[in-house]
XYZ file of C-alpha atoms in Angstrom:
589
model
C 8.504 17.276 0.024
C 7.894 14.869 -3.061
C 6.572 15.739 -6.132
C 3.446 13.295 -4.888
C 2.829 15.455 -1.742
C 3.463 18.958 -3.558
C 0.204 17.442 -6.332
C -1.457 16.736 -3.345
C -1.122 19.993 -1.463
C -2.424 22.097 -4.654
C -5.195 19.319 -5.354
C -6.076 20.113 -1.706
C -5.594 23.601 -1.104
C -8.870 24.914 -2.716
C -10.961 22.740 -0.784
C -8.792 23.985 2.831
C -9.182 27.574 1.509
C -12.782 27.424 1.398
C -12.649 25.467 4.599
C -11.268 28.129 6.725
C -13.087 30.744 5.032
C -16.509 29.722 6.686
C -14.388 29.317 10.289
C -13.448 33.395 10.279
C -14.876 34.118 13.577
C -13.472 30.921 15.137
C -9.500 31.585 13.508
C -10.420 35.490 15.161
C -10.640 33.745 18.281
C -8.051 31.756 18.207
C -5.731 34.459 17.126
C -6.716 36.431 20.324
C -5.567 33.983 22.472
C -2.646 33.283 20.465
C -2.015 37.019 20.789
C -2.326 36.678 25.040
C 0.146 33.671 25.247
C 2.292 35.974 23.244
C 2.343 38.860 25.733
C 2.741 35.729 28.271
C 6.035 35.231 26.728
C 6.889 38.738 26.673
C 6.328 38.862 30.254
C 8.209 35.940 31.495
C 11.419 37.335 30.464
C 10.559 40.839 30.878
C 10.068 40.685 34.514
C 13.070 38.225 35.030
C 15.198 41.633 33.386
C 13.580 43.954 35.516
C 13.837 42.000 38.726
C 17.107 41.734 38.868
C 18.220 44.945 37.189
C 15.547 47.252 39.050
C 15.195 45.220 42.143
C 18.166 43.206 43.272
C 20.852 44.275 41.867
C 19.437 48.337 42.574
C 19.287 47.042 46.057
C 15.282 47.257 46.471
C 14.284 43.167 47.133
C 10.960 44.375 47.183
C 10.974 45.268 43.528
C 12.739 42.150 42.231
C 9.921 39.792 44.081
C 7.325 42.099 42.963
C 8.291 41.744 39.064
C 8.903 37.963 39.744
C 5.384 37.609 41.212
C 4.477 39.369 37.919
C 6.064 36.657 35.876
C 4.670 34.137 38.065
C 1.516 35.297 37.417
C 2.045 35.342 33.510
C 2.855 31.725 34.156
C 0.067 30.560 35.658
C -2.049 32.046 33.238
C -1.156 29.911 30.922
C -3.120 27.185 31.951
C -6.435 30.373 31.208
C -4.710 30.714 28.113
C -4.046 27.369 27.018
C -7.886 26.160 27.675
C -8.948 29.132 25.660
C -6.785 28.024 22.693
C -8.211 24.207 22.849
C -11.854 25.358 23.523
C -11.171 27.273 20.127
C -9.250 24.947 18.519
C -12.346 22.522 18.595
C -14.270 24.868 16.485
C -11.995 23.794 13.489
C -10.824 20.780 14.361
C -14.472 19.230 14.768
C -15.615 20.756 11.781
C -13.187 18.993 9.944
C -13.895 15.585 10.949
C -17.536 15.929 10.748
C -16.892 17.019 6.852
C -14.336 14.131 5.878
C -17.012 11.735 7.811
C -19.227 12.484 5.652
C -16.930 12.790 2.900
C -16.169 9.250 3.377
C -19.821 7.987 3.689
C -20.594 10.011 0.566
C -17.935 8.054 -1.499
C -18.841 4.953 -0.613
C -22.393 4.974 -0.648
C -21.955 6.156 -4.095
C -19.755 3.556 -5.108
C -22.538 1.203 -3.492
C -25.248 3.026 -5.621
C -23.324 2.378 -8.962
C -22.997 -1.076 -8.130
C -19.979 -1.191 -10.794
C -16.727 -3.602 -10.837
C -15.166 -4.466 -7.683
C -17.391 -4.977 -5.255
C -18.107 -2.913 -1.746
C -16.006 -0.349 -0.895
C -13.479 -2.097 2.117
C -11.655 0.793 2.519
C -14.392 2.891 4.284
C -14.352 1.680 7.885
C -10.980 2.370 7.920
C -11.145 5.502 6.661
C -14.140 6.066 8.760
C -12.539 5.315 11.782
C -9.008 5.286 11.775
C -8.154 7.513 8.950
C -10.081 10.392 10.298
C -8.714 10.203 13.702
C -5.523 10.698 12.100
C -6.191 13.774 10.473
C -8.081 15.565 12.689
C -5.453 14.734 15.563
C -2.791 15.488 12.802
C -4.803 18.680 11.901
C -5.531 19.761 15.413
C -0.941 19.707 16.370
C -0.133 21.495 12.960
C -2.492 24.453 13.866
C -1.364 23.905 17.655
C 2.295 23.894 16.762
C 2.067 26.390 13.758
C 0.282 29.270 16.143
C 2.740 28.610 19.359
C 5.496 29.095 17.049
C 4.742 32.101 15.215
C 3.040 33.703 18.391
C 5.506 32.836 21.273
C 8.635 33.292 18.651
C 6.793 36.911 17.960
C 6.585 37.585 21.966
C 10.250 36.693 22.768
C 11.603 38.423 20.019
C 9.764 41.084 20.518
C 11.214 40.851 24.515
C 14.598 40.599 23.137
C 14.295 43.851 21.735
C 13.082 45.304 24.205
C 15.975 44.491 26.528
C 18.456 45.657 23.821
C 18.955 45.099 20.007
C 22.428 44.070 20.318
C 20.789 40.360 21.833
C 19.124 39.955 18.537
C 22.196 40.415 16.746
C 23.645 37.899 18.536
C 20.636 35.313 18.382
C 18.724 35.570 14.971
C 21.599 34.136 12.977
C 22.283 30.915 14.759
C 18.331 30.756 15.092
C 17.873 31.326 11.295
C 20.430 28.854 9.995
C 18.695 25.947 11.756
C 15.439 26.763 10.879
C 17.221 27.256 7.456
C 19.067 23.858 7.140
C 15.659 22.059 8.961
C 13.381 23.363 6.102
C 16.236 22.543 3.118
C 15.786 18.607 4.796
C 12.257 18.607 4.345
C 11.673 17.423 0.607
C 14.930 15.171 0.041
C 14.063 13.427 3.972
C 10.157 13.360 2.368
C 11.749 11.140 -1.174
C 14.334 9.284 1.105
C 11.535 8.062 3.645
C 9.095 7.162 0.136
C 12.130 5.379 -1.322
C 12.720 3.065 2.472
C 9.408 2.329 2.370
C 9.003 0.993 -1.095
C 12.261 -0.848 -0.927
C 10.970 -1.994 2.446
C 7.577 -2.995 0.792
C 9.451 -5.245 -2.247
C 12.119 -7.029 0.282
C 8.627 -7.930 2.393
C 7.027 -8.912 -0.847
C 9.414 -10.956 -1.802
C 10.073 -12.806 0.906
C 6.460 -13.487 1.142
C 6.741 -14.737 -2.020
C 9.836 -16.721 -1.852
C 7.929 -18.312 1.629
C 4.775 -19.427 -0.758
C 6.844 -20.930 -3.605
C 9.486 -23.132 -2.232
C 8.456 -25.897 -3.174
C 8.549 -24.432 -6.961
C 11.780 -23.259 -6.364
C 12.897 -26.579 -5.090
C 11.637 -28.403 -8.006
C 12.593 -25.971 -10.533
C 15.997 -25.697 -9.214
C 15.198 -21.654 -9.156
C 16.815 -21.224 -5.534
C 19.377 -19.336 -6.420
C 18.127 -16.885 -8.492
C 15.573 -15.841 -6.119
C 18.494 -15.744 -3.538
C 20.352 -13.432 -5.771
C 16.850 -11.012 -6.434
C 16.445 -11.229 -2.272
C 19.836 -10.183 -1.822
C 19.782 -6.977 -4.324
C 16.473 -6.616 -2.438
C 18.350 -6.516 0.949
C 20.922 -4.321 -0.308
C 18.708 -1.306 -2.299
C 16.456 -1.711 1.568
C 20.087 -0.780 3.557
C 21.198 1.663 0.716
C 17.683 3.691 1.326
C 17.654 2.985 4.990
C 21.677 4.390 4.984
C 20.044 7.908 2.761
C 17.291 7.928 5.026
C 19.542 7.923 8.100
C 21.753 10.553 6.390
C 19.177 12.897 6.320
C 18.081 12.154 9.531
C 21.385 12.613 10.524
C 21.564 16.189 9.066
C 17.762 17.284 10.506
C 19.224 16.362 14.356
C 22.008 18.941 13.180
C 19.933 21.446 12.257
C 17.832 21.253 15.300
C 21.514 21.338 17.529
C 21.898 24.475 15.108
C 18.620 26.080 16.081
C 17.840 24.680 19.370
C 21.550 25.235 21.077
C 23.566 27.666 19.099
C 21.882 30.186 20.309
C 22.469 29.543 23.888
C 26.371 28.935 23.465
C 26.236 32.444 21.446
C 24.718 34.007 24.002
C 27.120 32.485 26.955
C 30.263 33.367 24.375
C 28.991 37.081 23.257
C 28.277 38.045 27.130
C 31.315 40.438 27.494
C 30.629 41.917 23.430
C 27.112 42.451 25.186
C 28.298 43.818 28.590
C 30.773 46.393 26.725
C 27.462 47.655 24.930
C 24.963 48.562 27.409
C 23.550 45.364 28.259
C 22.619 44.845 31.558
C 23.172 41.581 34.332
C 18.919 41.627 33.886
C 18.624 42.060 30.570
C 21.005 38.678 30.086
C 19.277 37.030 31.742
C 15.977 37.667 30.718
C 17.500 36.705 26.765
C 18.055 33.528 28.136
C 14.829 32.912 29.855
C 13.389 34.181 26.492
C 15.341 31.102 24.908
C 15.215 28.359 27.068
C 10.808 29.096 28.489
C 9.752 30.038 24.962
C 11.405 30.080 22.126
C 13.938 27.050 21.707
C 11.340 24.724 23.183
C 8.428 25.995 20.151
C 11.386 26.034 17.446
C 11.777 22.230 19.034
C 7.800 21.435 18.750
C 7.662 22.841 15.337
C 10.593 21.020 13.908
C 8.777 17.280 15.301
C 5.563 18.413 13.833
C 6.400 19.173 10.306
C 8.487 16.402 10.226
C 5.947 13.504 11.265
C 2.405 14.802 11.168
C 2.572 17.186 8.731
C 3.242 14.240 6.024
C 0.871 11.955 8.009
C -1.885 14.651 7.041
C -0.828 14.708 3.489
C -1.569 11.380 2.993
C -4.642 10.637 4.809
C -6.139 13.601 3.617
C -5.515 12.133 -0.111
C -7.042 9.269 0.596
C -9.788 10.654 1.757
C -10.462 13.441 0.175
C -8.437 11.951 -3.528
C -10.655 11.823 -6.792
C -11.955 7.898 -7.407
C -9.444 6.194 -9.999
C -11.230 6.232 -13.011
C -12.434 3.345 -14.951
C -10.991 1.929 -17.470
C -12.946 2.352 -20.486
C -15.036 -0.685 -22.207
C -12.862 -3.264 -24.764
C -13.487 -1.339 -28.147
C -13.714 1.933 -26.972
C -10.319 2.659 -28.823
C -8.224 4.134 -26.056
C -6.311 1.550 -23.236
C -4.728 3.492 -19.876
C -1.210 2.843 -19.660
C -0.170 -0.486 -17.065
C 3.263 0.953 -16.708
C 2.812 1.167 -12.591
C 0.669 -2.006 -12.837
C 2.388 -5.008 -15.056
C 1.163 -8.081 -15.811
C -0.871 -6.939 -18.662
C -0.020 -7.941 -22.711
C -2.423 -8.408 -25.559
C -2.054 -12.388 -27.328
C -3.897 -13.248 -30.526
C -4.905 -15.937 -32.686
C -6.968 -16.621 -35.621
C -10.066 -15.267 -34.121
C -12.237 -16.010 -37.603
C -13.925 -19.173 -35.464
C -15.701 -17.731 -31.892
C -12.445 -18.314 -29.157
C -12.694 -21.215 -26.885
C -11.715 -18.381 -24.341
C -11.038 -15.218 -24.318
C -10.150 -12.706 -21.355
C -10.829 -8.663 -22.367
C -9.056 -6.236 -20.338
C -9.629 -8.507 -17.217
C -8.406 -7.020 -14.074
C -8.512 -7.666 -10.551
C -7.853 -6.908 -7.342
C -8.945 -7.983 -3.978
C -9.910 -4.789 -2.123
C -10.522 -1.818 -3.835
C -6.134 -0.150 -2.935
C -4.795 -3.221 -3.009
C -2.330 -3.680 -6.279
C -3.797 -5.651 -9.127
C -3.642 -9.177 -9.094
C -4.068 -8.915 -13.031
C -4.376 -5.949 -14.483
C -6.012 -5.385 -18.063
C -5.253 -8.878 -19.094
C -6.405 -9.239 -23.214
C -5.627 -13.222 -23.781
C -7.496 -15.385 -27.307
C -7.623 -18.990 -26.842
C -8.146 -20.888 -29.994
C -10.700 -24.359 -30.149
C -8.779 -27.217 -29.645
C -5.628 -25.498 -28.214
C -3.554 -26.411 -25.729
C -1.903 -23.665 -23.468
C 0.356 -23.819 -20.094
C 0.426 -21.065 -17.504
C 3.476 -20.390 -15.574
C 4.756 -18.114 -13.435
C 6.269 -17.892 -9.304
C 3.468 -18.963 -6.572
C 1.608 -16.164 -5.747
C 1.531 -14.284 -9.352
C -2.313 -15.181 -10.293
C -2.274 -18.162 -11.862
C -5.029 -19.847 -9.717
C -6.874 -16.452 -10.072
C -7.135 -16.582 -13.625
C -8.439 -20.479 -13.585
C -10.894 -19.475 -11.124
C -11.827 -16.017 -13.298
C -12.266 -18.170 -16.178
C -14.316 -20.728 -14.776
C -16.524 -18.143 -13.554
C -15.596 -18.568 -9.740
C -14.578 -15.021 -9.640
C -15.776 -12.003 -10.465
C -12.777 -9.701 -12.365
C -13.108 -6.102 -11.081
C -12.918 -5.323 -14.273
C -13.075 -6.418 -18.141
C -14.966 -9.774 -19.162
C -14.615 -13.463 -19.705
C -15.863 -15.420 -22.305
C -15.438 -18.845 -22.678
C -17.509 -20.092 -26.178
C -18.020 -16.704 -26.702
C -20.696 -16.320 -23.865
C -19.807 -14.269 -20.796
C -19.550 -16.383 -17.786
C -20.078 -13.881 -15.331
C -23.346 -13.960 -13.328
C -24.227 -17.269 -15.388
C -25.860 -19.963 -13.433
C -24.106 -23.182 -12.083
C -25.515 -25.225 -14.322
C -24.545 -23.390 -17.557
C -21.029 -22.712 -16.295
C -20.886 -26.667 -15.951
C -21.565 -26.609 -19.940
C -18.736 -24.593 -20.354
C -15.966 -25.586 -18.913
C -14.509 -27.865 -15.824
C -12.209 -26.926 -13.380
C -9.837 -29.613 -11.803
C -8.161 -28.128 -8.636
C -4.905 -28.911 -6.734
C -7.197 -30.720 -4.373
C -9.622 -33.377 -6.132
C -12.334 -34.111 -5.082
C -13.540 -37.946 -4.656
C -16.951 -38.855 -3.143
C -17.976 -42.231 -1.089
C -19.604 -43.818 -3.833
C -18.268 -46.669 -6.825
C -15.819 -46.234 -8.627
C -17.753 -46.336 -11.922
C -19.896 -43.081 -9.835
C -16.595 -41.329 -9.729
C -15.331 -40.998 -12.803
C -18.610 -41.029 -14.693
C -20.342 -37.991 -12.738
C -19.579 -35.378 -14.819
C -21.354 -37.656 -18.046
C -23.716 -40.186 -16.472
C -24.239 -41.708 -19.709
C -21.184 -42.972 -20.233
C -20.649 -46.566 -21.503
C -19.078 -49.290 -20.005
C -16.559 -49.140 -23.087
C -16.054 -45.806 -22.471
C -15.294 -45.875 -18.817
C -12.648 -48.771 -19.287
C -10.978 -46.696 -22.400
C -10.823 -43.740 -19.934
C -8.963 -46.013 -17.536
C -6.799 -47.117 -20.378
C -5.826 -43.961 -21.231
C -4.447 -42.506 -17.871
C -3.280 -46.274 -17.192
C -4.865 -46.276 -13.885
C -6.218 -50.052 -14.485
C -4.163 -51.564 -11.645
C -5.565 -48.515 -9.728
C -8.962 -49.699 -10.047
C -8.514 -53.339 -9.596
C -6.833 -53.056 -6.173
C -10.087 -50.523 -5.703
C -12.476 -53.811 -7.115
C -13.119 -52.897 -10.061
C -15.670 -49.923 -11.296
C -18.446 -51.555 -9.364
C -16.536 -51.328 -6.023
C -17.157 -48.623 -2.985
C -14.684 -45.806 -3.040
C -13.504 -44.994 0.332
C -11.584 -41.579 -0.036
C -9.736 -41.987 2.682
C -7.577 -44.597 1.516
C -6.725 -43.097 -1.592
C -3.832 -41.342 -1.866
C -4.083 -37.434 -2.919
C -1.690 -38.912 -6.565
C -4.712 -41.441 -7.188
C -7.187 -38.940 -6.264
C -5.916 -36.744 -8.854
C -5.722 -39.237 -11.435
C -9.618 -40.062 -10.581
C -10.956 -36.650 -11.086
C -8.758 -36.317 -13.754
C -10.598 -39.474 -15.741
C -13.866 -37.620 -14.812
C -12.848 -34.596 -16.342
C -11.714 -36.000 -19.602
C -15.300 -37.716 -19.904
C -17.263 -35.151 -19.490
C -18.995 -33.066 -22.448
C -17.694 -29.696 -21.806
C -15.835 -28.154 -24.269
C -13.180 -26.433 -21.862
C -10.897 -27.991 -19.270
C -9.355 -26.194 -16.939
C -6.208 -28.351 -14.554
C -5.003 -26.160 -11.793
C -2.137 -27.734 -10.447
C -4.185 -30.931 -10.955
C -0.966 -33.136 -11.235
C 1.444 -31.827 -8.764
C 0.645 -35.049 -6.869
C 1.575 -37.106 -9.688
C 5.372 -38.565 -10.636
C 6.689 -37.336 -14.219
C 5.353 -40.022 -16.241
C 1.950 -40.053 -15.244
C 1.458 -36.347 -15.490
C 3.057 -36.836 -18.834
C 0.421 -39.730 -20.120
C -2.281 -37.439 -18.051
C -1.685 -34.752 -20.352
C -1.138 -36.276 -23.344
C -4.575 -38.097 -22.656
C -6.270 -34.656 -21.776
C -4.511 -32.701 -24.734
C -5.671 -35.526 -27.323
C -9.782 -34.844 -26.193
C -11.762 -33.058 -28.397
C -11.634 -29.696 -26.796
C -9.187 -26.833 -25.489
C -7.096 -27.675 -22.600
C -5.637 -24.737 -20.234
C -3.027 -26.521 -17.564
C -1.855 -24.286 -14.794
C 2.306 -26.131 -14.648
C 3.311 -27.687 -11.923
C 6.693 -28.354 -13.850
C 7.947 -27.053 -17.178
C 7.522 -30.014 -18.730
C 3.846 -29.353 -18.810
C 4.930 -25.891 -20.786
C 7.140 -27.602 -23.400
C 4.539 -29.937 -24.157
C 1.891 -27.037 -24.615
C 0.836 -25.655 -28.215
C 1.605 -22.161 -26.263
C 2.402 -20.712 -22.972
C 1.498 -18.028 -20.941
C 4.437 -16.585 -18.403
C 3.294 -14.332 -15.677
C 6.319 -12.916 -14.316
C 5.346 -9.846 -12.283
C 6.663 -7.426 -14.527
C 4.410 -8.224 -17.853
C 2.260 -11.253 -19.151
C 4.106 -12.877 -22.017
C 2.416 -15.159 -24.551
C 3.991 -17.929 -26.967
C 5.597 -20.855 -27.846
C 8.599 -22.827 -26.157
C 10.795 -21.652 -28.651
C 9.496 -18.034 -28.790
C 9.606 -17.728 -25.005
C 13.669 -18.630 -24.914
C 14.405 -15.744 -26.729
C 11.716 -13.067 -25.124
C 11.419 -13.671 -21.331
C 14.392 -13.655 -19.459
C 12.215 -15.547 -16.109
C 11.111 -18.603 -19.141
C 14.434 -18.487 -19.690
C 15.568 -18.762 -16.144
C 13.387 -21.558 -15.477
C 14.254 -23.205 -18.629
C 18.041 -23.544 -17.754
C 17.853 -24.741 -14.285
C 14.931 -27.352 -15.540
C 17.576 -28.839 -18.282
C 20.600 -28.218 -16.088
């Protein structure tokens, strides 16, 4: 067991205490017909003894058939016995369900009724539904398994001794090393399985990754590196897999130990046994006791505890775990650690003018378990400045262009671009603010004058054709026909349909433009004289890079690299971030 599951059994035993308190009559119950398939146990290999010591072998067949009808009997009533224990075990199990149903309802209507960061709860249907059928059906074979054990172990030991003590002597120790050596695998099998998984999870993640960004690879010349990371990946997944297997390896011994030992001590201590009293009957009544009852619950109780015991564990916490807390307002002078959740650094500048943009503590994540996209983000953007965002596909670039033109709601923190808050702000005011250029642009059936002018309708003529000057898309529009002529999207290409919204964006008014991989269409030079163009505006420019380039030009850069945001120049980035780095050498070499 980990330290994760022992927290989670003390957070939850007061709550499973008081549970089974208020179920005393129903436990009563079920204990009584625990105690009856116990003396059905008892009986099994009891009569086997005294059938063939008392009956055949004494010479009376009558006898022997009469004390195997009795243990026929005591089989067959089993199936009395065994409804009895189910029609009980219902009292608790259903009880349970009902209670994390509306433990689950409870939580997230009153995550609903606070109406606070992050949306609807998406976890509850699952842990309305599927979630709960796993614990109660995990519940339900724990107690199943738990009272077999304990009450057929207690009936054929109890048999054994009956028949003679010397069969106990020769079957407790085998028995009680297994059992031993199974419970000693239970906590290092518990970390080994934890540590498979979460290499399992990072080789998956990265591959995903890797899968998303190969055309940044390509271009960056990164290939090999991320080779090398999927490789170390690959090989911490087969060392964990290779512990986990270990362990496996050594709980299948311990249930040879426990299960079969005692049978080949049994067969190999017959003439010890024989030269002490113990009888043809009683023999073989110690090994119907092992091989009806007692090997095949040691069996049941080993599989159990090994696979639905830790299945409980962690539904259970899920279910019935506290809410992670919030994280308290920017100012409130105290900041949760973002160890287990990176991407998270504070950047500064000279704040005495109001920021062009600034991000406070922004987080977010898209479902409410689902890992942090960003996580308590603090970025300053000064008036005027120009800053580059980089980072592998996939690491929230395009989030944070879309969080700071108010596209997207953060889970939690705020954004403020001109030192208003853009979230919940209307269209139109966001429109003020800032203007987003996406990977895809946008270009409408219209002129071409319509085009690049609809962001400021009032533009000049003069203006328009110093625009066009600027990005040198002149020849551009007079194979279109001039500013005049009809735009048919179609037969643009999606490099010249970048370069037109990218004229439309530099006219317009707002004070904040926002390129998300708005040139990746676009050859070297022209997303060169692009930029240049953009960066010269009167305004602050944040460019999500499509190549490094676009970072080296920048007045700073921002590097999200999975492990922790990083903020700064070219120069300062060489010497603190060993994936700018990375990038940097393969872009020169």
């Amino acid at each position: 067991m980990t330290s994760a599951e022992a927290g989670t059994l003390r957070r939850l035993a007061p709550p499973a205490r008081r549970f089974l308190a208020h179920r005393k009559g129903v436990l009563v119950r079920l204990a009584l017909w625990s105690l009856a398939e116990s003396g059905q146990a008892f009986l099994v290999g009891h009569a086997v003894a005294r059938s063939v010591d008392e009956g055949f072998l004494a010479g009376d067949p009558r006898r022997g058939l009469l004390w195997l009808g009795i243990a026929l009997v005591a089989v067959l009533s089993g199936a009395r016995v065994v409804r009895g224990v189910f029609a009980q075990l219902a009292g608790v199990t259903e009880p349970l369900r009902d209670g994390l149903v509306r433990r689950a309802v409870d939580r997230s209507m009153a995550r609903a009724a606070q109406g606070g960061p992050g949306g609807t709860d998406r976890a509850a249907v699952s842990r309305l539904t599927n979630q709960v059928e796993i614990a109660r059906d995990s519940f339900a074979g724990l107690v199943l398994t738990l009272r077999s054990f304990v009450f057929t172990a207690a009936g054929a030991l109890l048999g054994l001794l009956s028949l003679h003590p010397a069969l106990l002597v020769v079957v407790l120790p085998p028995l009680a090393a297994g059992l031993a050596l199974f419970l000693v695998t239970l906590r290092p099998m518990a970390a080994a399985q934890r540590r498979a998984l979460a290499a399992d999870e990072a080789l998956g993640d990265h591959a995903a990754r890797a899968r998303a960004a190969l055309r940044d690879l390509a271009a960056c010349g990164t290939g090999p590196g991320a080779e090398r990371s999927g490789a170390d990946l690959v090989a911490d997944a087969a060392a964990a897999a290779r512990t986990l297997a270990g362990w496996a390896a050594v709980r299948t011994a311990a249930l040879g130990v426990a299960g079969h030992l005692p049978v080949l001590a049994l067969l190999v201590a017959v003439e010890w046994l024989r030269g002490r009293g113990v009888s043809v009957g009683a023999l073989l009544g110690a090994f119907t006791y092992l091989v009806q009852s007692l090997l095949p619950a040691l069996h049941t109780l080993m599989t159990a505890l090994g696979a639905a015991g830790s299945r409980l564990l962690v539904v259970l916490d899920r279910i019935l775990g506290p809410e992670p807390e919030p994280e308290p307002e920017p100012g409130s002078g105290s900041r949760p650690s973002t160890a287990s959740a990176p991407r998270a650094a504070a950047f500064a500048v000279d704040t005495a003018v109001v920021p062009a943009l600034e991000l406070r503590a922004v987080t977010l994540s898209y479902g409410v378990r689902a890992e942090p996209v960003l996580d308590a983000l603090d970025l300053c953007v000064a008036p005027g400045e120009h800053l580059a965002v980089v980072g592998p596909s996939g690491i929230g670039k395009s989030t944070l262009t879309r969080l700071v033109a108010g596209t997207l709601t953060p889970s939690r923190g705020e954004v403020r671009v001109a030192g208003r808050p853009v979230t919940g702000r209307p269209a139109a005011e966001l429109a003020a603010l800032r203007v987003l250029v996406p990977q895809d642009a946008y270009v409408f059936s219209g002129t071409v004058g319509d085009n690049l002018a609809y962001l400021r309708t009032d533009a000049s003529r003069a203006e328009l054709d110093a625009a066009v000057g600027a990005f040198g898309i002149g020849p551009l529009v007079e194979r279109l026909g001039g500013l005049d002529a009809t735009v048919r999207p179609a037969e643009l290409s999606p490099g010249e349909r970048q370069l037109v919204a990218l004229v439309r964006a530099y006219l317009s008014p707002a004070p904040l433009l926002l390129l998300d991989e708005a040139t990746c269409h676009l050859d070297p030079a022209s997303e060169s004289r692009a930029e240049e163009a953009l960066a010269g505006r009167a305004g602050t420019l944040v460019v999500v890079a499509h190549r490094l380039s676009s970072a080296v030009r920048a007045d700073r850069t921002l590097v999200l690299d999975g492990v922790r945001a990083q903020c700064g120049t070219h120069a300062e980035l060489l010497s603190r971030s060993p994936l700018y780095r990375d990038l940097t050498g393969h872009w020169n070499s």
